[in-house]
CSV table of C-alpha atoms in Angstrom, one decimal:
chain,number,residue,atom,x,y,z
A,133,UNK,CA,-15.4,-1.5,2.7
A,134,UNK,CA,-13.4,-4.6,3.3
A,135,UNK,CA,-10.3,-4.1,5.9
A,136,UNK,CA,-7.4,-6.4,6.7
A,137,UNK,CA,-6.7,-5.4,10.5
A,138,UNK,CA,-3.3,-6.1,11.8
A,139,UNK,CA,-2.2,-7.1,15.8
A,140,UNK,CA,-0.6,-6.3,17.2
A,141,UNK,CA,-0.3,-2.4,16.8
A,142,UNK,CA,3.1,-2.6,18.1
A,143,UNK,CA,6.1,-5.7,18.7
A,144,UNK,CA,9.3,-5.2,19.8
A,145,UNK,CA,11.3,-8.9,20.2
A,146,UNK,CA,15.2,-9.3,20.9
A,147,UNK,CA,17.2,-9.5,17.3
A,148,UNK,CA,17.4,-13.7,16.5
A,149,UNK,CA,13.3,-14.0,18.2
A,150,UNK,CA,10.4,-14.7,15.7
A,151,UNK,CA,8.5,-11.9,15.1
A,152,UNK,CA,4.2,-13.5,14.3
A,153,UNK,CA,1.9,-10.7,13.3
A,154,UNK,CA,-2.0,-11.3,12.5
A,155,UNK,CA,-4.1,-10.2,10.2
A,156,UNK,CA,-7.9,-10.0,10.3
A,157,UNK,CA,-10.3,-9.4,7.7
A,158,UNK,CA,-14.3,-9.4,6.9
A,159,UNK,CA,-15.7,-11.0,3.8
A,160,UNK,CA,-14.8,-13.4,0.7
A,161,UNK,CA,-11.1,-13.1,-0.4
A,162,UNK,CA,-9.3,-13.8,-3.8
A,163,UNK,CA,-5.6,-13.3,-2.5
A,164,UNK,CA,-4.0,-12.3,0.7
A,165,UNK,CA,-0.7,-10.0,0.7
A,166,UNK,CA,1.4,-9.3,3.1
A,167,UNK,CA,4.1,-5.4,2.8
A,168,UNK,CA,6.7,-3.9,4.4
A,169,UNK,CA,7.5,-0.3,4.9
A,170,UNK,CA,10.7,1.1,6.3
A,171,UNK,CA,10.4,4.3,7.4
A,172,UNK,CA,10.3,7.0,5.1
A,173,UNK,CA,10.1,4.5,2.3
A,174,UNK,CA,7.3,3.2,-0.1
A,175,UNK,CA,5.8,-0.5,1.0
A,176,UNK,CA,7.6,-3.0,-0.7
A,177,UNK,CA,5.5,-6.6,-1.3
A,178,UNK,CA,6.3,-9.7,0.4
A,179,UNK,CA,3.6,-12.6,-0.1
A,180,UNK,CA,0.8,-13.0,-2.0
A,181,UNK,CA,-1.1,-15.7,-0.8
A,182,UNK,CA,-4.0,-17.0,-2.6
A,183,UNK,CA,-7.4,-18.4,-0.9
A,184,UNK,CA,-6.5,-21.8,-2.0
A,185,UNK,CA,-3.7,-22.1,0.2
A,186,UNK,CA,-3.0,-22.7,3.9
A,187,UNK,CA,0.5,-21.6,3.6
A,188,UNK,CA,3.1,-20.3,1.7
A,189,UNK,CA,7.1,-19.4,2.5
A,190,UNK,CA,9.9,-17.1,1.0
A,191,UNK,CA,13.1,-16.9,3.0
A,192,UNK,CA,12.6,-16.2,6.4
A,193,UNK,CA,9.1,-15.6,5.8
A,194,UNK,CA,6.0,-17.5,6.8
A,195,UNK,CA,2.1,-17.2,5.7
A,196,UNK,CA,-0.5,-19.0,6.8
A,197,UNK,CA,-3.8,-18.2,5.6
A,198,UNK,CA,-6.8,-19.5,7.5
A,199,UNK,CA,-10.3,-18.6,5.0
A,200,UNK,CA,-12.7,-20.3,7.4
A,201,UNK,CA,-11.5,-17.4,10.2
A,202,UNK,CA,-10.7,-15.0,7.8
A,203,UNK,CA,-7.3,-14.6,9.6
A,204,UNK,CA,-3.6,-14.7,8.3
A,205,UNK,CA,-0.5,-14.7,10.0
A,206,UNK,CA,3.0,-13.5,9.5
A,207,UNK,CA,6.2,-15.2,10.8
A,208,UNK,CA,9.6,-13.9,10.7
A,209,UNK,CA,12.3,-16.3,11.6
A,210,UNK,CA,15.6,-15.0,13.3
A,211,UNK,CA,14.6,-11.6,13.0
A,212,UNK,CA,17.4,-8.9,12.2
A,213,UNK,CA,17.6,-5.2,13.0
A,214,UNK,CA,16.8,-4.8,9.5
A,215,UNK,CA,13.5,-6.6,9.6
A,216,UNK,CA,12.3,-3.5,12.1
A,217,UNK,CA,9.4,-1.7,9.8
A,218,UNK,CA,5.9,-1.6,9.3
A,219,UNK,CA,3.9,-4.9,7.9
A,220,UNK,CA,0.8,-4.2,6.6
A,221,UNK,CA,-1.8,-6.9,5.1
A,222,UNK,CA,-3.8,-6.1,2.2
A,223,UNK,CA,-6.9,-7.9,0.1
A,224,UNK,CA,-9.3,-6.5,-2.7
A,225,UNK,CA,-12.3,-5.3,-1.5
A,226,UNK,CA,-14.9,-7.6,-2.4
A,227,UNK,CA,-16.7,-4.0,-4.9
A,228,UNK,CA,-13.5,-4.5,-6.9
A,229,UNK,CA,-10.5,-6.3,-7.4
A,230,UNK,CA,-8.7,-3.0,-8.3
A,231,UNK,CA,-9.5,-1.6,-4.5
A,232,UNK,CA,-7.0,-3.0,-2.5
A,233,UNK,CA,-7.7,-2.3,1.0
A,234,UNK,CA,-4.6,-2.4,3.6
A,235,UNK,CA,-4.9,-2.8,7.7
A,236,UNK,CA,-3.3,-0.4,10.0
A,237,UNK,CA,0.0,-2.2,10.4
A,238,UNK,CA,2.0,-3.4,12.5
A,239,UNK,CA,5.0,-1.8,14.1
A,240,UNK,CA,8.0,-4.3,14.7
A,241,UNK,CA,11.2,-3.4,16.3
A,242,UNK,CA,14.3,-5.3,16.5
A,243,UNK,CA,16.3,-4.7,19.3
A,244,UNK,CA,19.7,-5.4,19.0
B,165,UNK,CA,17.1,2.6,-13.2
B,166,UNK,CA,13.9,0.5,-13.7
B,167,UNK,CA,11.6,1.6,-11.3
B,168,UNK,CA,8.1,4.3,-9.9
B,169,UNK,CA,9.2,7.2,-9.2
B,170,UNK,CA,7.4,9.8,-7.4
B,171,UNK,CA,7.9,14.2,-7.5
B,172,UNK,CA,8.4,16.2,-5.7
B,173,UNK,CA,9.5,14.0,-2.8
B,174,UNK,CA,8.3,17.0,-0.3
B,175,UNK,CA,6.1,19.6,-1.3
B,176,UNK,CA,4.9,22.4,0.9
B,177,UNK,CA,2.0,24.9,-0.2
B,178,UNK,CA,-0.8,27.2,0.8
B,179,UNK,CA,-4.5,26.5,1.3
B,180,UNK,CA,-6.6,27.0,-1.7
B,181,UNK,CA,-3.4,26.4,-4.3
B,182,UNK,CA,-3.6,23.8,-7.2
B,183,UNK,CA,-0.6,21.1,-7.2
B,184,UNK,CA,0.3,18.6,-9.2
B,185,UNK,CA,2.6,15.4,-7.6
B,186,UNK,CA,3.9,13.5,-10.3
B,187,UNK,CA,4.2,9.5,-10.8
B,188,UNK,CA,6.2,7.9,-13.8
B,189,UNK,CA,6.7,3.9,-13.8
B,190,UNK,CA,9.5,2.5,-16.2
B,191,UNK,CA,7.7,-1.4,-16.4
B,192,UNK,CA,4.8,-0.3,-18.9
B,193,UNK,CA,2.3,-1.8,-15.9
B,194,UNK,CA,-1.2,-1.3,-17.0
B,195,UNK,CA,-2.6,-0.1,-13.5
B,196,UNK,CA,-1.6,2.5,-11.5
B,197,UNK,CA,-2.7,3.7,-8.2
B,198,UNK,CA,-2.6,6.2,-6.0
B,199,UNK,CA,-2.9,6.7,-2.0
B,200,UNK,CA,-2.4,8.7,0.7
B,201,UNK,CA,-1.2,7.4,4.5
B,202,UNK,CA,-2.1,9.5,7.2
B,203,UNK,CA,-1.9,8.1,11.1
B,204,UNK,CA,-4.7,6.4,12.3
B,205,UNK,CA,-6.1,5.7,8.9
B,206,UNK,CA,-3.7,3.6,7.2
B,207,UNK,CA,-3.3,3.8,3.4
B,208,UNK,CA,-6.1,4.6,1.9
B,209,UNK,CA,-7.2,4.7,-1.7
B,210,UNK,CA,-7.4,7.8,-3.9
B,211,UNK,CA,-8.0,6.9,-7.3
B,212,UNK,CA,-6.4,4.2,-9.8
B,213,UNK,CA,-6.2,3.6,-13.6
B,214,UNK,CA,-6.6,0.2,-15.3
B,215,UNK,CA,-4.9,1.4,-18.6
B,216,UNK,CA,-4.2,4.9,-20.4
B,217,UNK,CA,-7.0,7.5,-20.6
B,218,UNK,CA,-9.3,4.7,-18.1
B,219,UNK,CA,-9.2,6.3,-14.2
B,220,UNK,CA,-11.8,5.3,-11.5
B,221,UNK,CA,-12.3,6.2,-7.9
B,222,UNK,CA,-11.3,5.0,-5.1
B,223,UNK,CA,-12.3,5.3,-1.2
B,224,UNK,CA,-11.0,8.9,-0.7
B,225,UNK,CA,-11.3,10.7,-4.3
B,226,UNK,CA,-13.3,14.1,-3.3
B,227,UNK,CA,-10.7,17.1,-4.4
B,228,UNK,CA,-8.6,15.5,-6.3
B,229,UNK,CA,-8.3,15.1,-10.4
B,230,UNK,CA,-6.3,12.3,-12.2
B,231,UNK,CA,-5.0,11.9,-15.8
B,232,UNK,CA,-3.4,9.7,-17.4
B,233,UNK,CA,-2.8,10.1,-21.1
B,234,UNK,CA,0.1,8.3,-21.3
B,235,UNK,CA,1.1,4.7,-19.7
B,236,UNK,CA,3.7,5.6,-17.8
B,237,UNK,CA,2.5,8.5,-16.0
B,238,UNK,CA,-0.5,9.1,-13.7
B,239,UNK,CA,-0.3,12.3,-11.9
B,240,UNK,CA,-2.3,13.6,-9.7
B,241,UNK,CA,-3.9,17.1,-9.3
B,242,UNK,CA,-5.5,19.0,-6.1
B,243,UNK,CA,-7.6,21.4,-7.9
B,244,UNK,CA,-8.1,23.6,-4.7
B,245,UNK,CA,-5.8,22.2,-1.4
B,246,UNK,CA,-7.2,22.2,2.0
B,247,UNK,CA,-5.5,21.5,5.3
B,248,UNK,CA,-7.1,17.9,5.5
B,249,UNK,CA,-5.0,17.1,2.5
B,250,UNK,CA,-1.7,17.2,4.3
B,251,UNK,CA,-0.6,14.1,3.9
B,252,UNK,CA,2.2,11.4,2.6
B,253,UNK,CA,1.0,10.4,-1.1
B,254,UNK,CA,2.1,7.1,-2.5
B,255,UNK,CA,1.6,5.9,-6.1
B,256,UNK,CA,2.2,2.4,-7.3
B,257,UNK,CA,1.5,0.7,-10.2
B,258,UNK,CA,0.8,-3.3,-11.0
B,259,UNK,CA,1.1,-5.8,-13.7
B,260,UNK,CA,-2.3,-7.3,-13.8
B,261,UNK,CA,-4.0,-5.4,-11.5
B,262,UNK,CA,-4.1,-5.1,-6.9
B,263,UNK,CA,-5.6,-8.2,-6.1
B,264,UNK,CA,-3.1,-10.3,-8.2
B,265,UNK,CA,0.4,-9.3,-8.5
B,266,UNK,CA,2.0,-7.1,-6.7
B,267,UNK,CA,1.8,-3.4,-6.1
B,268,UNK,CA,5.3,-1.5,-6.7
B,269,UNK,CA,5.1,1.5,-4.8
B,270,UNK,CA,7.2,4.8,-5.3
B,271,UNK,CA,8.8,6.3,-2.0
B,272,UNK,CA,5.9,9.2,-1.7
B,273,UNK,CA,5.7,12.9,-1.3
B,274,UNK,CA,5.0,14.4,1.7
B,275,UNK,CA,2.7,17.6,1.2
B,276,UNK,CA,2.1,19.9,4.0
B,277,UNK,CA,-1.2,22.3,3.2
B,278,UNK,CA,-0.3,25.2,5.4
């Protein structure tokens, strides 16, 4: 089945840095989108970026979406403690929208 | 409060048991889902529900049994538990379904199969 596969496992910047994760995935997409989970905590949705666009924003929050590599990326901008979590990239796998198929994550830490 | 929420939030029992985790969403979403995140597997998919009374499988579905008679709730059964089913358990639900709109996930149970 269709995987989104984050990298890095594992980023830790200096509170203020951007934070860029990637995602990686293997055959024809609809949408891309892009979670956070806190731990302990449910994932809680960030983007959804469709395969008609390159890019999207909300907040402090930047998506690119490249369909020719099959990659996206996510930038945070002047991270805060409160942006350490997990971010994990999701799409449908291409047997059926309804399977939406999430990568391992990626573990971001904030140091203050 | 608007919102999923998910019971028990930790749920300990013995191998060979039936239990029952419980999901209830407050936004009348037509799909629900459900999941399990274990360490070095990521979330993976257990079984989801496009509207009341309509359930299909997902990646991971083998041992478990979902219902969902009414909107709002989807809950989902181990008919037999093993040890391979310890696990955190998420359920989620969405608008018009994964792949376009967001999923609203609960905050999970944690089941130990001892």
């Amino acid at each position: 089945s269709q995987q989104g596969e984050e990298d890095p496992q594992a980023l830790s910047i200096q509170e203020g840095e951007n934070a860029t994760m990637n995602c990686s995935y293997k055959t024809s997409i609809n949408n891309l989108q892009w979670y956070r989970q806190n731990s302990g905590r449910g994932l809680v949705h960030l983007i959804l970026i469709r395969s008609n666009e390159r890019e999207k924003h909300s907040g402090r929050l930047r998506v690119t979406l490249d369909t020719s590599k099959k990659s996206s990326s996510l930038l945070i901008t002047a991270s805060r403690a409160a942006d350490t979590a997990s971010y994990f990239c999701a799409t449908a796998d291409e047997q059926g929208a309804q399977k939406l198929v999430f990568g391992q994550g990626t573990r971001l830490t904030i140091n203050p | 409060d608007a919102g999923i929420t998910q019971s028990p939030r930790y749920k300990i029992t013995e191998t060979g048991r039936q239990v029952t985790l419980m999901c209830h969403q407050t936004w009348s979403h037509s799909y629900m889902f459900w999941y399990r995140q274990d360490l070095g597997h990521g979330l993976r998919l257990i079984y989801y529900s496009a509207a009341a009374d309509i359930t299909d499988k997902g990646e991971v579905p083998d041992g478990y049994v979902v219902s969902r008679s009414k909107t709002e709730n989807f809950p989902l059964t181990l008919e037999s538990a093993t040890r391979s089913q310890t696990s955190v358990y998420f359920c989620a639900s969405s608008e018009f379904g994964s792949d376009y709109s967001p999923l609203h996930f609960g905050n999970g149970t944690r089941l130990t199969v001892t």
